[in-house]
């Protein structure tokens, strides 16, 4: 990857060490670099961080677990996958972060996600450390029984590493409430404990929280609502493009529509649909909840007026606000150029690291306001922390109360980003604000805890 901007001198050797110690993990290198680029002014102001090697320690996970996951498919054949849990940092609370089931998962993906999670969780202001896990298991085309057997086998190893005071997984790509249910069932069976706080994203009848399902998408839109309000604007009348059509994308679309905007396109790995009338969410939800549901089926169901484009880029669709909500590096420099040509003024990351470094640079140079995932999509994990709170007090809150808490948390994260950016001489820079505010809270906790 080509990086025209050199890293600040104080952190360049740390980055070189990360590359040397973690060969071939390009997504992890990318995530570390994006944070280190912001930390020059912080180390200049706080020599105590350098003296105690806080940044070097932050880049090294506390613990990394890799395990075999054997299971049998419906024809009785033995299948084999690899499971991961990277417990990155527990200075602020138990390790916390999702599990991803996708064939692209390997250690470099889990580490990038776990690293991001440290700063994201810190930004929420809640007592949660950072971690991530998952497997290269591909759920596509698998029966319910296969998903259950795989997931039970995965938990049969994972259970010994997690716990409500130790490490609290949740969902991510390919892991929703069905998978969380099978994992919770297996954990409960093995440990003989109804330990609700060991996993989040649970169903409402067995310890889950209202709004957790909607939280990442809603939170993303609440964050952008604050960005718009900061310059006197709102969603009313805005054209919005949301990539993806999974958990995050769908609830982002729902909230944009509630606030008066129109989402004109969404996508999956097979292409995008373009619907000028605004994405019909009930239809999309119905299609996606069926087995193997694709956005192509949405276009087919709508007939002539809606196009499905399988060989183009969703960023070619003209919009005011773009919300990448699918996966890492889905918005590249070419996509950014198309957004700029179309007059887009805000890009906010609902997914984790969906924008390439080249695209971020192009957007910023063109004056597009850009907000990073570790701030924008923090509503999911924040609501997970609210679920843990409810579990710890054996309570459950109403939808309205929980949504208000979420909106207040997103407002605080937004304001903290801007205040921190101001404080460190980068007014309006959400990237610097998020990285620095996230970093300092963890760094101060690590300093207080001694050499950990
Ligand atoms: P889902 O599995 O519900 O949906 C994922 C969506 O992204 C699907 O539309 C999928 O399309 C698409 N997608 C996934 N991988 C690829 C790929 N390699 N290429 C193209 N499209 C792809 O996941 P979520 O909605 O939960 O997650 C989306 C993003 O949001 C991820 O980056 C995740 O880390 C992040 N996130 C999720 C949170 C949560 O609470 N769930 C919280 C914070 C961030 P297809 O079906 O064709 O694969
Ligand atoms: O990336 C993320 O923040 C998540 N997938 C949610 C993590 C969580 O623990 O709720």
CSV table of C-alpha atoms and ligand atoms in Angstrom, one decimal:
chain,number,residue,atom,x,y,z
A,1,UNK,CA,0.0,0.0,0.0
A,2,UNK,CA,1.3,3.5,-0.9
A,3,UNK,CA,1.4,6.0,1.9
A,4,UNK,CA,2.4,9.5,0.7
A,5,UNK,CA,2.2,10.9,4.3
A,6,UNK,CA,5.0,9.8,6.6
A,7,UNK,CA,4.1,8.8,10.1
A,8,UNK,CA,5.2,11.2,12.9
A,9,UNK,CA,8.8,10.4,14.0
A,10,UNK,CA,7.7,9.4,17.5
A,11,UNK,CA,5.6,6.5,16.3
A,12,UNK,CA,7.3,5.4,13.0
A,13,UNK,CA,9.5,2.8,14.8
A,14,UNK,CA,6.4,1.4,16.5
A,15,UNK,CA,4.7,0.9,13.2
A,16,UNK,CA,7.8,-0.8,11.8
A,17,UNK,CA,7.8,-3.1,14.8
A,18,UNK,CA,4.1,-4.0,14.3
A,19,UNK,CA,4.8,-4.9,10.6
A,20,UNK,CA,7.8,-7.1,11.7
A,21,UNK,CA,6.0,-8.9,14.4
A,22,UNK,CA,2.8,-9.5,12.4
A,23,UNK,CA,3.9,-10.4,8.9
A,24,UNK,CA,1.3,-10.6,6.2
A,25,UNK,CA,-1.6,-9.1,8.3
A,26,UNK,CA,-2.3,-6.2,6.0
A,27,UNK,CA,-5.7,-5.2,7.5
A,28,UNK,CA,-4.1,-5.1,11.0
A,29,UNK,CA,-1.3,-2.9,9.6
A,30,UNK,CA,-3.8,-0.6,8.0
A,31,UNK,CA,-5.8,-0.2,11.2
A,32,UNK,CA,-2.7,0.4,13.4
A,33,UNK,CA,-1.4,3.0,10.9
A,34,UNK,CA,-4.6,4.9,10.9
A,35,UNK,CA,-4.5,5.3,14.7
A,36,UNK,CA,-0.7,6.1,14.8
A,37,UNK,CA,-1.1,8.8,12.2
A,38,UNK,CA,-3.2,10.7,14.7
A,39,UNK,CA,-1.0,10.3,17.8
A,40,UNK,CA,1.9,12.7,17.0
A,41,UNK,CA,0.4,15.6,18.9
A,42,UNK,CA,-0.5,13.3,21.8
A,43,UNK,CA,3.0,12.0,22.4
A,44,UNK,CA,4.4,15.5,22.1
A,45,UNK,CA,2.1,16.6,24.9
A,46,UNK,CA,2.3,13.5,27.1
A,47,UNK,CA,5.9,12.2,27.4
A,48,UNK,CA,4.6,9.7,30.1
A,49,UNK,CA,3.0,7.6,27.3
A,50,UNK,CA,6.3,7.1,25.5
A,51,UNK,CA,8.2,6.6,28.7
A,52,UNK,CA,6.0,3.6,29.6
A,53,UNK,CA,5.7,2.3,26.0
A,54,UNK,CA,1.9,2.6,26.1
A,55,UNK,CA,1.5,2.6,22.3
A,56,UNK,CA,3.8,-0.4,21.8
A,57,UNK,CA,1.9,-2.3,24.5
A,58,UNK,CA,-1.5,-1.3,22.9
A,59,UNK,CA,-0.4,-2.8,19.6
A,60,UNK,CA,0.3,-6.2,21.2
A,61,UNK,CA,-2.8,-8.2,22.1
A,62,UNK,CA,-3.0,-9.4,25.7
A,63,UNK,CA,-3.8,-12.9,24.5
A,64,UNK,CA,-4.5,-14.6,21.2
A,65,UNK,CA,-6.4,-17.9,20.9
A,66,UNK,CA,-6.6,-20.0,17.7
A,67,UNK,CA,-8.4,-23.3,17.7
A,68,UNK,CA,-9.7,-26.2,15.6
A,69,UNK,CA,-13.4,-26.4,15.0
A,70,UNK,CA,-14.5,-29.8,13.6
A,71,UNK,CA,-18.1,-30.5,12.7
A,72,UNK,CA,-20.2,-32.8,10.5
A,73,UNK,CA,-22.3,-31.5,7.6
A,74,UNK,CA,-25.7,-32.8,6.6
A,75,UNK,CA,-24.3,-35.6,4.5
A,76,UNK,CA,-22.2,-36.8,7.4
A,77,UNK,CA,-18.9,-35.6,6.1
A,78,UNK,CA,-16.3,-34.1,8.5
A,79,UNK,CA,-15.7,-30.4,8.0
A,80,UNK,CA,-12.9,-28.4,9.5
A,81,UNK,CA,-12.7,-24.7,10.3
A,82,UNK,CA,-10.4,-22.4,12.3
A,83,UNK,CA,-11.7,-20.4,15.3
A,84,UNK,CA,-10.1,-17.2,16.7
A,85,UNK,CA,-10.5,-15.0,19.7
A,86,UNK,CA,-8.1,-12.1,20.1
A,87,UNK,CA,-8.3,-10.6,23.6
A,88,UNK,CA,-6.7,-7.2,22.8
A,89,UNK,CA,-7.0,-4.9,25.8
A,90,UNK,CA,-8.8,-5.2,29.2
A,91,UNK,CA,-7.7,-2.0,30.8
A,92,UNK,CA,-11.2,-0.5,30.8
A,93,UNK,CA,-13.3,-3.6,31.4
A,94,UNK,CA,-13.7,-7.2,30.2
A,95,UNK,CA,-12.7,-7.9,26.6
A,96,UNK,CA,-15.7,-7.0,24.4
A,97,UNK,CA,-16.3,-7.4,20.7
A,98,UNK,CA,-18.1,-9.4,18.1
A,99,UNK,CA,-17.6,-12.8,16.4
A,100,UNK,CA,-17.4,-12.8,12.6
A,101,UNK,CA,-18.2,-15.9,10.5
A,102,UNK,CA,-17.0,-15.3,7.0
A,103,UNK,CA,-14.7,-17.3,4.7
A,104,UNK,CA,-12.3,-14.3,4.5
A,105,UNK,CA,-11.6,-14.4,8.3
A,106,UNK,CA,-8.0,-15.0,9.3
A,107,UNK,CA,-5.8,-13.7,12.1
A,108,UNK,CA,-5.1,-10.3,10.4
A,109,UNK,CA,-8.8,-9.6,10.1
A,110,UNK,CA,-9.6,-10.5,13.7
A,111,UNK,CA,-6.6,-8.4,14.9
A,112,UNK,CA,-7.7,-5.3,12.9
A,113,UNK,CA,-11.2,-5.6,14.3
A,114,UNK,CA,-9.9,-6.2,17.8
A,115,UNK,CA,-7.6,-3.2,17.6
A,116,UNK,CA,-10.3,-0.9,16.4
A,117,UNK,CA,-12.6,-2.2,19.1
A,118,UNK,CA,-10.2,-1.0,21.9
A,119,UNK,CA,-10.7,2.7,20.8
A,120,UNK,CA,-14.3,2.3,19.9
A,121,UNK,CA,-15.2,0.9,23.2
A,122,UNK,CA,-13.1,3.5,25.0
A,123,UNK,CA,-15.0,6.3,23.1
A,124,UNK,CA,-18.4,5.0,24.4
A,125,UNK,CA,-17.3,6.0,27.9
A,126,UNK,CA,-18.6,2.6,29.2
A,127,UNK,CA,-16.5,0.0,31.1
A,128,UNK,CA,-15.6,-2.4,28.2
A,129,UNK,CA,-12.2,-3.5,26.9
A,130,UNK,CA,-11.5,-4.6,23.3
A,131,UNK,CA,-11.5,-8.0,21.6
A,132,UNK,CA,-12.8,-9.8,18.6
A,133,UNK,CA,-13.1,-13.3,17.3
A,134,UNK,CA,-14.7,-15.5,14.7
A,135,UNK,CA,-14.1,-18.2,12.1
A,136,UNK,CA,-13.5,-18.8,8.4
A,137,UNK,CA,-16.8,-20.8,8.5
A,138,UNK,CA,-19.0,-19.8,5.5
A,139,UNK,CA,-22.7,-19.8,6.6
A,140,UNK,CA,-23.9,-19.2,3.0
A,141,UNK,CA,-25.9,-22.2,1.8
A,142,UNK,CA,-25.6,-24.0,5.1
A,143,UNK,CA,-28.7,-25.5,6.8
A,144,UNK,CA,-29.9,-24.6,10.2
A,145,UNK,CA,-28.6,-27.9,11.5
A,146,UNK,CA,-25.2,-27.3,10.1
A,147,UNK,CA,-25.0,-23.8,11.5
A,148,UNK,CA,-26.0,-25.2,14.9
A,149,UNK,CA,-23.4,-28.0,14.9
A,150,UNK,CA,-20.7,-25.7,13.8
A,151,UNK,CA,-21.6,-23.1,16.4
A,152,UNK,CA,-21.8,-25.6,19.2
A,153,UNK,CA,-18.4,-27.0,18.3
A,154,UNK,CA,-17.0,-23.4,18.2
A,155,UNK,CA,-18.3,-22.7,21.7
A,156,UNK,CA,-17.1,-26.1,23.0
A,157,UNK,CA,-13.6,-24.6,22.8
A,158,UNK,CA,-14.4,-20.9,23.3
A,159,UNK,CA,-16.3,-21.3,26.5
A,160,UNK,CA,-13.2,-21.8,28.6
A,161,UNK,CA,-11.8,-18.4,27.6
A,162,UNK,CA,-14.9,-16.2,28.1
A,163,UNK,CA,-17.1,-15.1,31.0
A,164,UNK,CA,-19.1,-12.0,32.2
A,165,UNK,CA,-16.0,-10.6,34.0
A,166,UNK,CA,-13.5,-11.9,31.4
A,167,UNK,CA,-14.5,-11.6,27.8
A,168,UNK,CA,-18.0,-11.0,26.4
A,169,UNK,CA,-18.5,-11.8,22.7
A,170,UNK,CA,-21.4,-10.7,20.5
A,171,UNK,CA,-22.4,-10.8,16.8
A,172,UNK,CA,-20.7,-9.3,13.7
A,173,UNK,CA,-20.9,-10.4,10.0
A,174,UNK,CA,-22.5,-13.8,9.7
A,175,UNK,CA,-23.4,-13.9,13.4
A,176,UNK,CA,-26.9,-12.8,14.5
A,177,UNK,CA,-29.3,-13.7,17.3
A,178,UNK,CA,-29.7,-17.3,16.0
A,179,UNK,CA,-26.0,-18.0,16.3
A,180,UNK,CA,-25.8,-16.1,19.7
A,181,UNK,CA,-28.7,-18.4,20.8
A,182,UNK,CA,-26.9,-21.6,19.9
A,183,UNK,CA,-23.7,-20.3,21.5
A,184,UNK,CA,-25.5,-19.3,24.7
A,185,UNK,CA,-27.2,-22.6,24.9
A,186,UNK,CA,-24.0,-24.5,24.6
A,187,UNK,CA,-22.2,-22.3,27.1
A,188,UNK,CA,-25.0,-22.8,29.6
A,189,UNK,CA,-24.9,-26.5,29.1
A,190,UNK,CA,-21.2,-26.9,29.5
A,191,UNK,CA,-20.8,-24.6,32.5
A,192,UNK,CA,-24.2,-25.3,34.2
A,193,UNK,CA,-24.5,-21.5,34.7
A,194,UNK,CA,-27.2,-19.2,33.4
A,195,UNK,CA,-24.6,-16.5,33.0
A,196,UNK,CA,-26.5,-13.9,31.0
A,197,UNK,CA,-23.7,-11.4,30.8
A,198,UNK,CA,-21.3,-13.8,29.0
A,199,UNK,CA,-22.7,-12.9,25.5
A,200,UNK,CA,-24.6,-9.9,24.1
A,201,UNK,CA,-27.1,-9.7,21.3
A,202,UNK,CA,-29.3,-12.3,23.0
A,203,UNK,CA,-33.0,-12.6,22.2
A,204,UNK,CA,-35.5,-10.6,24.3
A,205,UNK,CA,-36.9,-13.6,26.1
A,206,UNK,CA,-33.5,-14.9,27.3
A,207,UNK,CA,-31.6,-11.9,28.6
A,208,UNK,CA,-31.3,-9.7,25.5
A,209,UNK,CA,-31.8,-5.9,25.5
A,210,UNK,CA,-34.3,-3.9,23.5
A,211,UNK,CA,-32.7,-1.9,20.7
A,212,UNK,CA,-29.5,-4.1,20.5
A,213,UNK,CA,-30.6,-5.5,17.1
A,214,UNK,CA,-31.2,-2.0,15.8
A,215,UNK,CA,-28.4,-0.2,17.7
A,216,UNK,CA,-25.5,-0.2,15.2
A,217,UNK,CA,-27.6,1.1,12.3
A,218,UNK,CA,-29.7,3.5,14.4
A,219,UNK,CA,-26.5,4.7,16.2
A,220,UNK,CA,-24.8,5.4,12.8
A,221,UNK,CA,-27.7,7.6,11.8
A,222,UNK,CA,-27.8,9.4,15.1
A,223,UNK,CA,-24.1,10.2,14.7
A,224,UNK,CA,-24.7,11.6,11.2
A,225,UNK,CA,-27.7,13.5,12.6
A,226,UNK,CA,-25.2,15.2,14.9
A,227,UNK,CA,-22.8,15.9,12.1
A,228,UNK,CA,-25.6,17.5,10.1
A,229,UNK,CA,-26.8,19.5,13.1
A,230,UNK,CA,-23.3,20.8,13.7
A,231,UNK,CA,-23.6,22.8,10.5
A,232,UNK,CA,-27.3,23.6,10.9
A,233,UNK,CA,-28.6,20.7,8.7
A,234,UNK,CA,-30.8,17.6,9.0
A,235,UNK,CA,-31.7,14.5,7.1
A,236,UNK,CA,-34.9,16.0,5.7
A,237,UNK,CA,-34.8,15.8,1.9
A,238,UNK,CA,-31.3,14.2,1.8
A,239,UNK,CA,-30.4,11.5,-0.7
A,240,UNK,CA,-28.5,8.7,1.1
A,241,UNK,CA,-26.7,5.6,-0.2
A,242,UNK,CA,-26.2,2.7,2.2
A,243,UNK,CA,-24.0,-0.2,1.2
A,244,UNK,CA,-24.7,-3.7,2.5
A,245,UNK,CA,-28.1,-5.1,3.4
A,246,UNK,CA,-27.4,-6.9,6.6
A,247,UNK,CA,-28.0,-5.9,10.2
A,248,UNK,CA,-26.2,-2.6,10.2
A,249,UNK,CA,-27.5,-1.5,6.8
A,250,UNK,CA,-31.1,-2.3,7.3
A,251,UNK,CA,-31.6,-0.4,10.5
A,252,UNK,CA,-29.6,2.5,9.2
A,253,UNK,CA,-32.0,2.6,6.2
A,254,UNK,CA,-35.0,2.5,8.6
A,255,UNK,CA,-33.7,5.4,10.8
A,256,UNK,CA,-32.8,7.6,7.8
A,257,UNK,CA,-36.4,7.2,6.5
A,258,UNK,CA,-37.8,8.0,9.9
A,259,UNK,CA,-35.8,11.2,9.9
A,260,UNK,CA,-37.0,12.3,6.5
A,261,UNK,CA,-34.1,11.2,4.3
A,262,UNK,CA,-34.4,8.8,1.3
A,263,UNK,CA,-32.1,5.9,0.9
A,264,UNK,CA,-31.9,5.3,-2.9
A,265,UNK,CA,-29.5,2.3,-3.0
A,266,UNK,CA,-28.2,-0.6,-1.0
A,267,UNK,CA,-26.2,-3.7,-1.9
A,268,UNK,CA,-24.7,-7.2,-1.1
A,269,UNK,CA,-21.7,-9.0,-2.4
A,270,UNK,CA,-23.6,-9.7,-5.6
A,271,UNK,CA,-24.2,-6.1,-6.6
A,272,UNK,CA,-26.5,-3.1,-5.7
A,273,UNK,CA,-30.1,-2.1,-6.2
A,274,UNK,CA,-31.0,1.5,-7.2
A,275,UNK,CA,-34.6,2.5,-6.2
A,276,UNK,CA,-35.3,6.2,-6.7
A,277,UNK,CA,-38.5,5.9,-4.7
A,278,UNK,CA,-36.5,4.9,-1.6
A,279,UNK,CA,-35.6,1.4,-0.5
A,280,UNK,CA,-38.8,-0.5,0.5
A,281,UNK,CA,-37.6,-1.8,3.8
A,282,UNK,CA,-40.4,-4.3,4.5
A,283,UNK,CA,-39.8,-5.9,1.1
A,284,UNK,CA,-36.0,-5.9,1.7
A,285,UNK,CA,-36.4,-7.4,5.2
A,286,UNK,CA,-38.7,-10.1,3.8
A,287,UNK,CA,-36.3,-11.1,1.1
A,288,UNK,CA,-33.2,-11.0,3.4
A,289,UNK,CA,-34.9,-13.1,6.1
A,290,UNK,CA,-35.5,-15.9,3.6
A,291,UNK,CA,-32.8,-18.5,2.9
A,292,UNK,CA,-30.1,-17.1,0.6
A,293,UNK,CA,-32.0,-13.8,0.1
A,294,UNK,CA,-30.2,-11.4,-2.3
A,295,UNK,CA,-30.8,-7.8,-3.2
A,296,UNK,CA,-31.2,-9.0,-6.8
A,297,UNK,CA,-34.4,-10.6,-5.7
A,298,UNK,CA,-35.6,-7.2,-4.4
A,299,UNK,CA,-35.2,-5.7,-7.9
A,300,UNK,CA,-36.9,-8.7,-9.5
A,301,UNK,CA,-39.8,-8.3,-7.0
A,302,UNK,CA,-40.1,-4.5,-7.8
A,303,UNK,CA,-40.1,-4.9,-11.6
A,304,UNK,CA,-39.1,-2.3,-14.2
A,305,UNK,CA,-38.4,0.8,-12.1
A,306,UNK,CA,-35.7,-0.7,-9.9
A,307,UNK,CA,-32.4,-1.7,-11.3
A,308,UNK,CA,-30.0,-4.3,-10.0
A,309,UNK,CA,-26.4,-3.7,-11.1
A,310,UNK,CA,-24.1,-6.6,-10.6
A,311,UNK,CA,-20.9,-5.2,-12.3
A,312,UNK,CA,-20.8,-1.6,-11.1
A,313,UNK,CA,-20.1,0.4,-8.0
A,314,UNK,CA,-22.8,1.6,-5.6
A,315,UNK,CA,-20.7,4.8,-5.1
A,316,UNK,CA,-21.7,5.8,-8.6
A,317,UNK,CA,-25.2,6.6,-7.3
A,318,UNK,CA,-25.5,10.3,-6.7
A,319,UNK,CA,-26.1,11.2,-3.0
A,320,UNK,CA,-25.6,13.8,-0.3
A,321,UNK,CA,-24.6,11.3,2.4
A,322,UNK,CA,-22.8,7.9,1.9
A,323,UNK,CA,-22.9,5.2,4.6
A,324,UNK,CA,-20.7,2.2,3.9
A,325,UNK,CA,-22.2,-0.5,6.1
A,326,UNK,CA,-20.9,-3.8,4.5
A,327,UNK,CA,-17.3,-4.7,5.0
A,328,UNK,CA,-13.6,-3.5,5.1
A,329,UNK,CA,-12.1,-1.7,2.2
A,330,UNK,CA,-15.3,-1.6,0.2
A,331,UNK,CA,-15.0,2.1,-0.6
A,332,UNK,CA,-11.7,2.8,-2.6
A,333,UNK,CA,-10.2,5.9,-4.2
A,334,UNK,CA,-12.3,5.3,-7.4
A,335,UNK,CA,-15.5,5.1,-5.3
A,336,UNK,CA,-14.5,8.3,-3.4
A,337,UNK,CA,-13.9,10.1,-6.7
A,338,UNK,CA,-17.4,9.1,-7.9
A,339,UNK,CA,-18.9,10.3,-4.6
A,340,UNK,CA,-17.1,13.6,-4.9
A,341,UNK,CA,-18.3,14.1,-8.5
A,342,UNK,CA,-21.9,13.4,-7.4
A,343,UNK,CA,-21.7,16.1,-4.8
A,344,UNK,CA,-21.6,13.9,-1.6
A,345,UNK,CA,-20.8,16.0,1.4
A,346,UNK,CA,-20.7,13.4,4.3
A,347,UNK,CA,-19.2,9.9,4.4
A,348,UNK,CA,-19.7,8.1,7.7
A,349,UNK,CA,-18.6,4.5,8.3
A,350,UNK,CA,-21.3,2.1,9.6
A,351,UNK,CA,-18.9,-0.8,8.9
A,352,UNK,CA,-15.5,-1.3,10.3
A,353,UNK,CA,-12.7,0.2,8.2
A,354,UNK,CA,-14.8,0.2,5.0
A,355,UNK,CA,-12.9,3.2,3.5
A,356,UNK,CA,-9.4,2.6,2.1
A,357,UNK,CA,-6.6,5.1,3.1
A,358,UNK,CA,-6.5,6.4,-0.5
A,359,UNK,CA,-10.3,7.1,-0.4
A,360,UNK,CA,-10.1,8.8,3.0
A,361,UNK,CA,-7.4,11.1,1.7
A,362,UNK,CA,-9.3,11.9,-1.5
A,363,UNK,CA,-12.5,12.7,0.5
A,364,UNK,CA,-10.8,14.9,2.9
A,365,UNK,CA,-8.9,16.8,0.2
A,366,UNK,CA,-12.2,17.4,-1.5
A,367,UNK,CA,-13.7,18.8,1.7
A,368,UNK,CA,-16.1,15.9,2.2
A,369,UNK,CA,-16.7,15.5,6.0
A,370,UNK,CA,-15.6,12.0,6.9
A,371,UNK,CA,-16.3,10.2,10.2
A,372,UNK,CA,-14.6,6.9,11.1
A,373,UNK,CA,-16.3,3.6,12.1
A,374,UNK,CA,-14.8,3.5,15.6
A,375,UNK,CA,-17.0,6.6,16.4
A,376,UNK,CA,-19.9,6.2,14.0
A,377,UNK,CA,-20.8,2.5,14.6
A,378,UNK,CA,-20.1,2.5,18.3
A,379,UNK,CA,-23.8,2.3,19.1
A,380,UNK,CA,-23.8,-1.4,18.7
A,381,UNK,CA,-21.2,-2.2,21.3
A,382,UNK,CA,-22.5,0.6,23.5
A,383,UNK,CA,-25.9,-1.0,23.6
A,384,UNK,CA,-24.2,-4.3,24.3
A,385,UNK,CA,-22.8,-2.7,27.4
A,386,UNK,CA,-26.3,-1.6,28.3
A,387,UNK,CA,-27.4,-5.2,27.9
A,388,UNK,CA,-24.6,-6.2,30.3
A,389,UNK,CA,-25.8,-3.6,32.7
A,390,UNK,CA,-29.4,-5.0,32.6
A,391,UNK,CA,-28.0,-8.6,33.0
A,392,UNK,CA,-26.0,-7.6,36.0
A,393,UNK,CA,-29.0,-6.0,37.7
A,394,UNK,CA,-31.4,-8.7,36.4
A,395,UNK,CA,-33.5,-5.9,34.9
A,396,UNK,CA,-34.9,-5.1,31.5
A,397,UNK,CA,-35.5,-1.6,30.1
A,398,UNK,CA,-38.2,-0.4,27.7
A,399,UNK,CA,-37.4,0.3,24.0
A,400,UNK,CA,-37.9,4.0,24.4
A,401,UNK,CA,-35.6,4.3,27.4
A,402,UNK,CA,-32.9,2.2,25.8
A,403,UNK,CA,-33.1,4.1,22.5
A,404,UNK,CA,-32.8,7.4,24.4
A,405,UNK,CA,-29.7,6.1,26.1
A,406,UNK,CA,-28.3,5.1,22.8
A,407,UNK,CA,-29.0,8.5,21.2
A,408,UNK,CA,-27.4,10.3,24.2
A,409,UNK,CA,-24.3,8.1,23.9
A,410,UNK,CA,-23.9,8.9,20.2
A,411,UNK,CA,-24.3,12.6,20.9
A,412,UNK,CA,-21.6,12.4,23.5
A,413,UNK,CA,-19.2,10.4,21.2
A,414,UNK,CA,-19.8,13.0,18.5
A,415,UNK,CA,-19.1,15.9,20.8
A,416,UNK,CA,-16.1,14.2,22.3
A,417,UNK,CA,-14.6,13.8,18.8
A,418,UNK,CA,-15.0,17.4,17.9
A,419,UNK,CA,-13.8,18.7,21.3
A,420,UNK,CA,-10.7,16.5,21.2
A,421,UNK,CA,-10.0,17.5,17.6
A,422,UNK,CA,-10.1,21.2,18.7
A,423,UNK,CA,-8.0,20.6,21.7
A,424,UNK,CA,-5.2,19.0,19.6
A,425,UNK,CA,-5.3,21.6,16.8
A,426,UNK,CA,-7.3,19.7,14.2
A,427,UNK,CA,-10.8,21.4,14.3
A,428,UNK,CA,-13.5,19.4,12.5
A,429,UNK,CA,-11.3,16.4,12.1
A,430,UNK,CA,-13.4,13.4,13.3
A,431,UNK,CA,-10.6,10.9,12.6
A,432,UNK,CA,-8.1,12.7,14.8
A,433,UNK,CA,-10.8,13.4,17.5
A,434,UNK,CA,-11.9,9.7,17.6
A,435,UNK,CA,-8.4,8.3,17.6
A,436,UNK,CA,-7.1,10.7,20.3
A,437,UNK,CA,-10.1,10.6,22.6
A,438,UNK,CA,-10.3,6.8,22.3
A,439,UNK,CA,-6.5,6.4,22.9
A,440,UNK,CA,-6.2,8.7,25.9
A,441,UNK,CA,-8.8,7.0,28.0
A,442,UNK,CA,-7.3,3.6,27.5
A,443,UNK,CA,-3.7,4.9,27.9
A,444,UNK,CA,-4.6,6.6,31.2
A,445,UNK,CA,-6.2,3.4,32.6
A,446,UNK,CA,-3.1,1.4,31.5
A,447,UNK,CA,-0.8,3.9,33.3
A,448,UNK,CA,-2.9,3.5,36.4
A,449,UNK,CA,-2.8,-0.3,36.4
A,450,UNK,CA,1.0,-0.6,36.4
A,451,UNK,CA,3.1,-2.5,33.9
A,452,UNK,CA,0.3,-4.6,32.3
B,1,LIG,P1,-24.3,-8.9,8.3
B,1,LIG,O1,-23.7,-10.3,8.2
B,1,LIG,O2,-25.7,-8.7,8.9
B,1,LIG,O3,-24.3,-8.2,6.8
B,1,LIG,C1,-23.2,-8.0,6.1
B,1,LIG,C2,-23.5,-7.3,4.8
B,1,LIG,O4,-22.3,-6.9,4.2
B,1,LIG,C3,-24.2,-8.2,3.8
B,1,LIG,O5,-25.0,-7.4,3.0
B,1,LIG,C4,-23.0,-8.8,3.1
B,1,LIG,O6,-23.4,-9.3,1.8
B,1,LIG,C5,-22.1,-7.7,3.0
B,1,LIG,N1,-20.7,-8.2,2.9
B,1,LIG,C6,-20.1,-8.9,3.9
B,1,LIG,N2,-18.8,-9.2,3.5
B,1,LIG,C7,-18.7,-8.8,2.2
B,1,LIG,C8,-17.7,-8.8,1.3
B,1,LIG,N3,-16.5,-9.4,1.6
B,1,LIG,N4,-17.9,-8.2,0.1
B,1,LIG,C9,-19.1,-7.6,-0.2
B,1,LIG,N5,-20.1,-7.5,0.7
B,1,LIG,C10,-19.9,-8.1,1.9
B,1,LIG,O7,-23.2,-8.1,9.1
B,1,LIG,P2,-23.4,-6.7,9.9
B,1,LIG,O8,-24.4,-5.8,9.2
B,1,LIG,O9,-23.6,-7.0,11.3
B,1,LIG,O10,-22.0,-6.0,9.7
B,1,LIG,C11,-21.6,-5.1,8.7
B,1,LIG,C12,-20.4,-4.3,9.0
B,1,LIG,O11,-20.7,-3.5,10.2
B,1,LIG,C13,-19.1,-5.1,9.4
B,1,LIG,O12,-18.0,-4.3,9.0
B,1,LIG,C14,-19.2,-5.2,10.9
B,1,LIG,O13,-17.9,-5.4,11.4
B,1,LIG,C15,-19.7,-3.8,11.2
B,1,LIG,N6,-20.3,-3.7,12.6
B,1,LIG,C16,-21.3,-4.5,13.0
B,1,LIG,C17,-21.9,-4.3,14.2
B,1,LIG,C18,-23.0,-5.1,14.7
B,1,LIG,O14,-23.5,-4.8,15.8
B,1,LIG,N7,-23.5,-6.1,14.0
B,1,LIG,C19,-21.4,-3.3,15.1
B,1,LIG,C20,-20.4,-2.4,14.6
B,1,LIG,C21,-19.8,-2.6,13.3
B,1,LIG,P3,-23.5,-10.8,1.5
B,1,LIG,O15,-24.8,-11.3,2.2
B,1,LIG,O16,-23.6,-10.9,0.0
B,1,LIG,O17,-22.3,-11.5,2.0
B,2,LIG,O1,-17.8,-4.2,15.6
B,2,LIG,C1,-18.5,-4.1,16.6
B,2,LIG,O2,-18.5,-3.1,17.4
B,2,LIG,C2,-19.5,-5.2,16.8
B,2,LIG,N1,-19.5,-6.1,16.0
B,2,LIG,C3,-20.3,-5.2,18.1
B,2,LIG,C4,-19.5,-5.7,19.2
B,2,LIG,C5,-20.3,-6.0,20.5
B,2,LIG,O3,-19.7,-6.5,21.4
B,2,LIG,O4,-21.5,-5.7,20.6
